[in-house]
Amino acid sequence: MVCDPRVLLAVRVTIASIGVAVGVIAAVVFGVNFDNPHAAGWAAASGIVALVSLVVIILVYRGRLKDWSLTLFALVGATGVVLGITAFILYIILGIYDKKHKPLPESYYIVPVWAFMVIKHSTVMSWVTCYELVKLFRAQQRYQQFSTPEGEE
């Protein structure tokens, strides 16, 4: 079953918009109320990556991105995935080695949740841009195939 592209666009925009709002709100809550700078930083990073992902989704829909900018956003997404995976593993290890029993909002165990959110939004950004790069590459190949004069090969 193939989904309507407008439905996919609406789902992607909705998820990214919710990610922006939740990331900003969580950054404020963890930074101000719970005094957990690690969780606040990764929640803010999640919101920023969700915002960039939202912009990329809208620009791709409007056809405003060129091949170099698609490549740049794909690299930014891949970097976000690597940093998120690294932070996820690091903070789980820190939580295991931290012998103090802190309440959940102040512990290291809440940070991998936000690192995972960075991974999620970065993956969406990478998939969208890589998919568009593949479409652009195939279109260029078809154009070159049909634009070559008959005598030249």
mmCIF file of C-alpha atoms in Angstrom, residues 85-141:
data_model
loop_
_atom_site.group_PDB
_atom_site.id
_atom_site.type_symbol
_atom_site.label_atom_id
_atom_site.label_comp_id
_atom_site.label_asym_id
_atom_site.label_seq_id
_atom_site.Cartn_x
_atom_site.Cartn_y
_atom_site.Cartn_z
ATOM 1 C CA ILE A 85 24.416 7.393 19.782
ATOM 2 C CA THR A 86 27.620 8.427 21.542
ATOM 3 C CA ALA A 87 25.712 10.427 24.163
ATOM 4 C CA PHE A 88 23.179 7.632 24.619
ATOM 5 C CA ILE A 89 25.894 5.105 25.406
ATOM 6 C CA LEU A 90 27.957 7.551 27.485
ATOM 7 C CA TYR A 91 25.118 8.616 29.764
ATOM 8 C CA ILE A 92 23.926 5.060 30.325
ATOM 9 C CA ILE A 93 27.478 4.170 31.404
ATOM 10 C CA LEU A 94 27.625 7.287 33.611
ATOM 11 C CA GLY A 95 24.319 6.311 35.185
ATOM 12 C CA ILE A 96 25.610 2.839 35.933
ATOM 13 C CA TYR A 97 28.847 4.105 37.484
ATOM 14 C CA ASP A 98 27.165 6.908 39.456
ATOM 15 C CA LYS A 99 26.592 5.271 42.805
ATOM 16 C CA LYS A 100 24.400 8.089 44.157
ATOM 17 C CA HIS A 101 20.711 7.347 43.964
ATOM 18 C CA LYS A 102 19.242 10.562 42.619
ATOM 19 C CA PRO A 103 15.615 11.133 41.693
ATOM 20 C CA LEU A 104 14.990 10.498 38.000
ATOM 21 C CA PRO A 105 14.871 14.147 36.813
ATOM 22 C CA GLU A 106 18.292 14.782 38.365
ATOM 23 C CA SER A 107 19.972 11.530 37.359
ATOM 24 C CA TYR A 108 21.933 10.609 34.263
ATOM 25 C CA TYR A 109 19.237 8.157 33.147
ATOM 26 C CA ILE A 110 16.969 10.857 31.732
ATOM 27 C CA VAL A 111 19.645 12.136 29.328
ATOM 28 C CA PRO A 112 19.640 9.048 27.035
ATOM 29 C CA VAL A 113 15.963 9.736 26.343
ATOM 30 C CA TRP A 114 16.858 13.102 24.856
ATOM 31 C CA ALA A 115 19.894 11.675 23.077
ATOM 32 C CA PHE A 116 17.514 9.178 21.474
ATOM 33 C CA MET A 117 15.269 12.053 20.381
ATOM 34 C CA VAL A 118 18.297 13.661 18.705
ATOM 35 C CA ILE A 119 18.958 10.340 16.962
ATOM 36 C CA LYS A 120 15.333 10.155 15.803
ATOM 37 C CA HIS A 121 15.150 13.656 14.342
ATOM 38 C CA SER A 122 18.613 13.386 12.778
ATOM 39 C CA THR A 123 17.646 10.096 11.148
ATOM 40 C CA VAL A 124 14.509 11.636 9.665
ATOM 41 C CA MET A 125 16.549 14.551 8.318
ATOM 42 C CA SER A 126 19.119 12.195 6.796
ATOM 43 C CA TRP A 127 16.481 9.931 5.235
ATOM 44 C CA VAL A 128 14.568 12.818 3.678
ATOM 45 C CA THR A 129 17.670 14.432 2.219
ATOM 46 C CA CYS A 130 19.226 11.160 1.024
ATOM 47 C CA TYR A 131 15.954 10.178 -0.644
ATOM 48 C CA GLU A 132 15.859 13.526 -2.441
ATOM 49 C CA LEU A 133 19.536 13.169 -3.436
ATOM 50 C CA VAL A 134 18.810 9.764 -4.981
ATOM 51 C CA LYS A 135 15.830 11.206 -6.882
ATOM 52 C CA LEU A 136 17.973 14.111 -8.099
ATOM 53 C CA PHE A 137 20.790 11.775 -9.159
ATOM 54 C CA ARG A 138 18.381 9.536 -11.103
ATOM 55 C CA ALA A 139 16.822 12.548 -12.811
ATOM 56 C CA GLN A 140 20.271 13.786 -13.838
ATOM 57 C CA GLN A 141 21.129 10.347 -15.237
#
